[in-house]
């Protein structure tokens, strides 16, 4: 064995290794990139569709959160297991099965008659998306030689960040000119192209791998994430002291503890706990959570603000996200040389500081402002997310031994999904609390009659948290106007509060980034599956 920097690199190929394929890796990248594209797009494309779904299918705030969270939860619970499936049946096979399944689930959502079917389809997208993402990264490691692997990883991270940020823009264009259903149906032709190219150029496996599945770990990981996420979503509606919420959160924590114990005893654990002994890997995963927390959490509420408070069309709302997408691509693509010279620590610290400033700038946003008033915070936030997304990949993979690269990659991708879950769940809870705290005062300040104020229920407050004014046909015109103003005031207070929370979390991330080591990705022998 030889050691380079922080990387332990095998001097000879592992027993299951196969020679690098003769396929041009950049041609194969087409199939991989298209697969990653549809998965990343659908992580955020629903943000711009949320107000339309609420109107068309009668979705509540909790329902809208589940449409986003069930997708992220399904991926988070199965990403590492997806890597095990790739070990057993071949990366190419499992990747292509994911492509087919994701396309089918997208078609089902596009034809859905109810919110329940949409949520079910999103569950399928998440499960099949896990097969795509984990095995896409493994295929990249097998296809690209050491000298070009960092570029491929940088492109991979850039694609995830850029497509996640571009989701609302594409969704807005499709929704405005067609229907919200086409925001999902668009995945089908992309999946078909990825499937055809993948069948032609991705390398076939040559050997059988009998690596056992850690089914106990997979079940316990899902059993931990599901109740915690559900509890976080329900808490704003029923209260944080509600017995059901407390029970769900406690059950998730207990299952998480059982997962750790199971991994210690497993012959071939889902996530080798030795990975967490390296502070750069642990911190890299944590910083990934914080970064995606900021991206998904901010998009969820800012897009509600644009459409419900500003009255923007879906396409106009999507265009507001364009500066974030462009900045994300610029930061992701340019961070490679910084990492090469100085390691991932400087861009991680800088990225977290940019994110914190971006969040703080959002607190100065007012209703019906100019395009530039939102372009600046979106640009700054995009720079921050782009730097962190690329650097966190390098921090995790660059400090993992080659033998642990697969689980490390799965852990990194799982961190992305957990961050998205927390972004909508935690900031959703903050939003609901802040709106409930300010709505009554806003109604009183705007001379809403006491009788109307007294009739406002918890359901009305939840509507305000979506930017919807709770009206009834019996209200006088002046009362309607006053309620609109009160809703706008309460919603903006809630949104600004969530942005301050995001800024604080990002500052914490900047401090944590100081602990990252220099580690770089160094490629030894690659296993082609």
PDB file of N, CA, C and O in Angstrom, residues 131 309 337:
ATOM      1  N   UNK A 131     -30.817   5.309  -7.408  1.00  0.00           N
ATOM      2  CA  UNK A 131     -30.073   4.383  -8.269  1.00  0.00           C
ATOM      3  C   UNK A 131     -29.233   5.142  -9.283  1.00  0.00           C
ATOM      4  O   UNK A 131     -28.108   4.741  -9.612  1.00  0.00           O
ATOM      5  N   UNK A 309     -47.353  36.652  -3.414  1.00  0.00           N
ATOM      6  CA  UNK A 309     -47.339  38.035  -2.920  1.00  0.00           C
ATOM      7  C   UNK A 309     -47.113  39.020  -4.066  1.00  0.00           C
ATOM      8  O   UNK A 309     -47.844  39.992  -4.225  1.00  0.00           O
ATOM      9  N   UNK A 337      -9.530  25.089  -9.714  1.00  0.00           N
ATOM     10  CA  UNK A 337      -8.136  25.522  -9.592  1.00  0.00           C
ATOM     11  C   UNK A 337      -7.819  25.996  -8.176  1.00  0.00           C
ATOM     12  O   UNK A 337      -6.686  25.857  -7.697  1.00  0.00           O
TER      13      UNK A 337
END
